[in-house]
CSV table of C-alpha atoms in Angstrom, one decimal:
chain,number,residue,atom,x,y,z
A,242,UNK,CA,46.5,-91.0,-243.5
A,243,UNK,CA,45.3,-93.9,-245.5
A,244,UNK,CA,43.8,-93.4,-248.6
A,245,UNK,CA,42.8,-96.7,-249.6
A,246,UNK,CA,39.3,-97.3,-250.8
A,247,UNK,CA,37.5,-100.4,-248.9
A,248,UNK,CA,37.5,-102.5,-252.4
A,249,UNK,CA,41.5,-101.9,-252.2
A,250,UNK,CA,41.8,-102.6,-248.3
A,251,UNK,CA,39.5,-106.2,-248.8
A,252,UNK,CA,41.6,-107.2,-252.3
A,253,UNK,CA,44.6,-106.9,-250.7
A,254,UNK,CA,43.8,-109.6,-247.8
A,255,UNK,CA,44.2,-112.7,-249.6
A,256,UNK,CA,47.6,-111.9,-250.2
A,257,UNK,CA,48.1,-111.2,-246.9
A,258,UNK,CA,46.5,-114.6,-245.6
A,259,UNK,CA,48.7,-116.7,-248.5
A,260,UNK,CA,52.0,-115.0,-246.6
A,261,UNK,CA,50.9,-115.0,-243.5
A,262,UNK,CA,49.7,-119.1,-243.7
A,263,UNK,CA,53.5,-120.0,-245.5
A,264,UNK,CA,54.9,-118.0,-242.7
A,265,UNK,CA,53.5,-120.0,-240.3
A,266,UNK,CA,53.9,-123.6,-242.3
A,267,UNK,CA,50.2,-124.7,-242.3
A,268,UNK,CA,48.6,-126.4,-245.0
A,269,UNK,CA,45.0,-125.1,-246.3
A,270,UNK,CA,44.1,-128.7,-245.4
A,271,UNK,CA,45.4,-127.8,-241.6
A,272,UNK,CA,43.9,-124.4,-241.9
A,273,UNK,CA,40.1,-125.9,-242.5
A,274,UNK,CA,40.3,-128.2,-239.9
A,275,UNK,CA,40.8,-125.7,-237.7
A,276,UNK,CA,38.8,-123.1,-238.6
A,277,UNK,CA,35.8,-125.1,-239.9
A,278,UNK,CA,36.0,-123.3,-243.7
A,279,UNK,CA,36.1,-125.8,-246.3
A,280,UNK,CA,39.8,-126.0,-248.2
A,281,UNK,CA,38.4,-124.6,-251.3
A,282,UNK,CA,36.9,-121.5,-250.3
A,283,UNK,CA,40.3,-120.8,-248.1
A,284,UNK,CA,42.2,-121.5,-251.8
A,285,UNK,CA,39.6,-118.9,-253.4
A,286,UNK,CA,39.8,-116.2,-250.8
A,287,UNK,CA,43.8,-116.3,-250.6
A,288,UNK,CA,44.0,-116.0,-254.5
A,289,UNK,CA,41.2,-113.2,-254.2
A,290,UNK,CA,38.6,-115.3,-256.0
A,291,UNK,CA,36.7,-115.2,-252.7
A,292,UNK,CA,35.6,-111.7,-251.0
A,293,UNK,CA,36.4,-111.6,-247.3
A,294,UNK,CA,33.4,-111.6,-245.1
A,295,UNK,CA,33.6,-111.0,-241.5
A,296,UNK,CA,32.3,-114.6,-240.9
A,297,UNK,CA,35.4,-116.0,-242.9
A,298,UNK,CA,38.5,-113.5,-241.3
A,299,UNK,CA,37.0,-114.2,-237.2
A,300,UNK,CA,38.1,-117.8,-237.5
A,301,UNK,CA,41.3,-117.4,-238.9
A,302,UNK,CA,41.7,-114.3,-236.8
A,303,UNK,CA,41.7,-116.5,-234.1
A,304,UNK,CA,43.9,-119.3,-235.6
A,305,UNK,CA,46.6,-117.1,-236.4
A,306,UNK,CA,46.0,-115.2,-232.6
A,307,UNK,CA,46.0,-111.3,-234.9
A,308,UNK,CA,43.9,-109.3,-234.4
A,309,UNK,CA,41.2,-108.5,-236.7
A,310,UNK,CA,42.7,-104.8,-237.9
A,311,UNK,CA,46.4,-106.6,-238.5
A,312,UNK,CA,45.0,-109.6,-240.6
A,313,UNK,CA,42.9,-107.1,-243.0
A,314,UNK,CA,45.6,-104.3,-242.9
A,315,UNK,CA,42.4,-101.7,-241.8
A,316,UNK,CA,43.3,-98.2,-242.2
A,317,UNK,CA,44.5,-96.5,-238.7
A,318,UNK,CA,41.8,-94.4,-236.8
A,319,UNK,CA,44.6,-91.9,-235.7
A,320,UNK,CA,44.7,-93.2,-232.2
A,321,UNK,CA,47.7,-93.8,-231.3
A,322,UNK,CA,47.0,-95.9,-228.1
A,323,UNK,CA,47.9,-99.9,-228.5
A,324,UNK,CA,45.2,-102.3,-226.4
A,325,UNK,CA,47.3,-104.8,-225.7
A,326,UNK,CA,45.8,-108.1,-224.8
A,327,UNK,CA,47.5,-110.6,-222.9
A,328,UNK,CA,47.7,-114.5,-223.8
A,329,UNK,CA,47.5,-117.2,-221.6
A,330,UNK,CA,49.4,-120.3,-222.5
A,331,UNK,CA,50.9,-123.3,-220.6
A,332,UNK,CA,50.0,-121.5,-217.4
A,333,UNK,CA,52.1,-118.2,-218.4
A,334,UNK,CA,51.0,-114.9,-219.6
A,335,UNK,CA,52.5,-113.7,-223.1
A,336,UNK,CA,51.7,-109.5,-223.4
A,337,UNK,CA,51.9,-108.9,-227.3
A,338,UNK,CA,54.5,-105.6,-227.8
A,339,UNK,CA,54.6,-106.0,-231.3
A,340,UNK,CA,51.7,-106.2,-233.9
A,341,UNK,CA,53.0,-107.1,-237.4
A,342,UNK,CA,51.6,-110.3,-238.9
A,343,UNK,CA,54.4,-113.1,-239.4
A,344,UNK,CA,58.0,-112.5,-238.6
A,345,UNK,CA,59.7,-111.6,-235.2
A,346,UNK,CA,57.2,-111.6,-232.3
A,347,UNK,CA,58.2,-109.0,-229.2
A,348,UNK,CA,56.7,-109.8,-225.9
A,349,UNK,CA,56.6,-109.6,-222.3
A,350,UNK,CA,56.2,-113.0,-220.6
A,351,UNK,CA,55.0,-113.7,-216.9
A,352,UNK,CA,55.6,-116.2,-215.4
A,353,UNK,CA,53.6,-116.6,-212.5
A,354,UNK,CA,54.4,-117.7,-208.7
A,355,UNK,CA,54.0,-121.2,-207.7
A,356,UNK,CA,54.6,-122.7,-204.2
A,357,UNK,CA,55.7,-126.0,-205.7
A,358,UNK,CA,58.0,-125.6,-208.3
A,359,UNK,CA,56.7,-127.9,-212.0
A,360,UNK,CA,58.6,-130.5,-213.1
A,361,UNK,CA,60.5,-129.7,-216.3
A,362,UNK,CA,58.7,-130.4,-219.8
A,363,UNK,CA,61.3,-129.8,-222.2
A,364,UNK,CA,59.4,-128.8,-225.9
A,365,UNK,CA,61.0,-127.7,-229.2
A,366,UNK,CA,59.4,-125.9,-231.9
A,367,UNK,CA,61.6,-123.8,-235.4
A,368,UNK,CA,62.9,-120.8,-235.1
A,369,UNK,CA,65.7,-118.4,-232.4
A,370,UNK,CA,64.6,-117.2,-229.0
A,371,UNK,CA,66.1,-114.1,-227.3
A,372,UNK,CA,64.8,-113.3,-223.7
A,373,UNK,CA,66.0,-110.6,-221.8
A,374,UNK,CA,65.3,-111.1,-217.7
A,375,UNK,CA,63.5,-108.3,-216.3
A,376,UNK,CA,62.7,-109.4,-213.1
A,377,UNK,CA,62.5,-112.9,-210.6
A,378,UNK,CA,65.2,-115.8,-211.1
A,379,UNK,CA,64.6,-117.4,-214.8
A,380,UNK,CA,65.2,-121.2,-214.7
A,381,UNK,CA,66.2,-122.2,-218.1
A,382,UNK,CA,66.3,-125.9,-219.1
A,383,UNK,CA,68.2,-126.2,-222.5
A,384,UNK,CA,68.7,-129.7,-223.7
A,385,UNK,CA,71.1,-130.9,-221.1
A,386,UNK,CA,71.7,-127.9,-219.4
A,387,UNK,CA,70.3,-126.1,-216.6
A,388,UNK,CA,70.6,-122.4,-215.6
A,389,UNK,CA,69.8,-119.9,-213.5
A,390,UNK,CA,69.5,-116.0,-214.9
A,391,UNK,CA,69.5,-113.2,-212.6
A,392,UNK,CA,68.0,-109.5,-214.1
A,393,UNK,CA,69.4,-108.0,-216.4
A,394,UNK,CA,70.8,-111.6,-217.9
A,395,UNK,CA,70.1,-112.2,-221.5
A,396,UNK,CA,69.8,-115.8,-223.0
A,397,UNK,CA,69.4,-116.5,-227.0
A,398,UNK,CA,69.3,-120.4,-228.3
A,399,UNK,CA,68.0,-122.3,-231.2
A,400,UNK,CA,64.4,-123.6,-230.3
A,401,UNK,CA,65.3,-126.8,-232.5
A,402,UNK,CA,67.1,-127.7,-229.2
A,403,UNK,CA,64.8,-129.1,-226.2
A,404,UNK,CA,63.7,-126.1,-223.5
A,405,UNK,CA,61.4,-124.8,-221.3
A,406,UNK,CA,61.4,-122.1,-218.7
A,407,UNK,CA,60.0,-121.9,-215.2
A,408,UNK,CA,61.0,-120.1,-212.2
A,409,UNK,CA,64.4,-120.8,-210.1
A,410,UNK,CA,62.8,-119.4,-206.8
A,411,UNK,CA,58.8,-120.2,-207.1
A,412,UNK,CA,58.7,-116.1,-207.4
A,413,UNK,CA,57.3,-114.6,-210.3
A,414,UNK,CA,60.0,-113.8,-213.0
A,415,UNK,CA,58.9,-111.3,-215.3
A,416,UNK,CA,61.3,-110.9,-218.7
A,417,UNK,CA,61.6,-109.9,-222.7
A,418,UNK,CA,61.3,-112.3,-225.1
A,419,UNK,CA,61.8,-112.5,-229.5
A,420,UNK,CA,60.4,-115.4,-231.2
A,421,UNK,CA,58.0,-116.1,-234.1
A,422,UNK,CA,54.6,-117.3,-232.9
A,423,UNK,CA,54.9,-120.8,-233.7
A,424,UNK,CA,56.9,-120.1,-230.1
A,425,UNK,CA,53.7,-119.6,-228.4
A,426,UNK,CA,51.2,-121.8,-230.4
A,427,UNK,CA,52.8,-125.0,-231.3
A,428,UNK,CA,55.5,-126.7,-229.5
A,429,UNK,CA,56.4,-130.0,-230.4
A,430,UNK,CA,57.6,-132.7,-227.6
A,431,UNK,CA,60.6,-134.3,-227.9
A,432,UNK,CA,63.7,-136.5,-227.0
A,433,UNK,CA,65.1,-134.5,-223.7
A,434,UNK,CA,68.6,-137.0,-224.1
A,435,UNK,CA,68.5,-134.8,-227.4
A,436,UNK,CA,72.4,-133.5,-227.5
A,437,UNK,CA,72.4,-129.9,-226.8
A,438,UNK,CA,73.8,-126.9,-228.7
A,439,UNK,CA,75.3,-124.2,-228.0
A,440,UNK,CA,73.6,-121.0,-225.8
A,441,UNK,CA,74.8,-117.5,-224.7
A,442,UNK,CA,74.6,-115.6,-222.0
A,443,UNK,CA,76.0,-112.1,-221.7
């Protein structure tokens, strides 16, 4: 049980937002033109100068795609039950397994049946991706490589290196996947001639 008065949980969240913000390499400046809260009062609330209001923590709730609870650290209610709630990006679905602010993401990614298959948009973004193929035919375009994973394949690259994933049969392919969120919020475009490192499969 937490203990924690309200005073202690709210003093606690600017720290919290500093790590969280460095985690994900925004700038305050990035940060306010997102969220619409001027640069100062994001400087004052991360050094604790600033009390968080519900009208400053929605916006960056929804910035950092957290919920509420995670970005304040809110006491647990004893309910164990998780609500997960699925994110749609780049016409996938991304399932959240994992709640914890910053660091390794775990989720379940769907990638949905499509009569005609896209054309490959290879994107790159920091950080290590490790997806695990639960079910469908994964097509995975790594810089200039192109492969096909079954079930029960596992892939893990370096997301410096151009990607994207889409499905080898137009079914729906259903797998695992490890990456920070940068992975799902901000991909970068670049060179596809890009030379390509290495990958694994097991």
């Amino acid at each position: 049980m937490d203990h924690r008065t309200d005073d202690e949980v709210l003093g606690a969240v600017g720290a919290r937002l500093r790590a969280l913000r460095r985690e994900r390499g925004i700038t305050l400046a990035d940060l306010s033109a997102t969220t619409g809260v001027s640069e100062s009062t994001l400087s004052r609330l991360e050094s604790g100068q600033r009390r968080a209001t519900l009208e400053l923590l929605l916006p960056l709730a929804r910035t950092y795609d957290v919920p509420l609870d995670d970005l304040v650290g809110a006491p647990r209610t004893g309910d164990p039950r998780i609500h997960l709630k699925p994110i749609s990006r780049y016409g996938m679905t991304f399932v959240p397994l994992s709640r914890r602010p910053g660091g390794v993401h775990a989720f379940k990614m769907i990638i949905p049946a499509r009569p005609q298959a896209p054309e490959p948009t290879p994107q790159t973004h920091e950080g290590f991706e490790w997806l695990y193929v639960l079910n469908g035919r994964l097509r995975l375009v790594l810089g200039e490589r192109d492969l096909t994973l079954s079930p029960g394949e596992v892939a893990e690259f370096d997301t410096s290196v151009p990607h994207w994933l889409g499905s080898a049969s137009g079914g729906v392919v259903e797998l695992l996947i490890l990456f920070g969120l940068q992975g799902v919020r901000a991909h970068v475009r670049t060179d596809p001639h890009r030379p390509p490192r290495s990958a694994s499969r097991r």
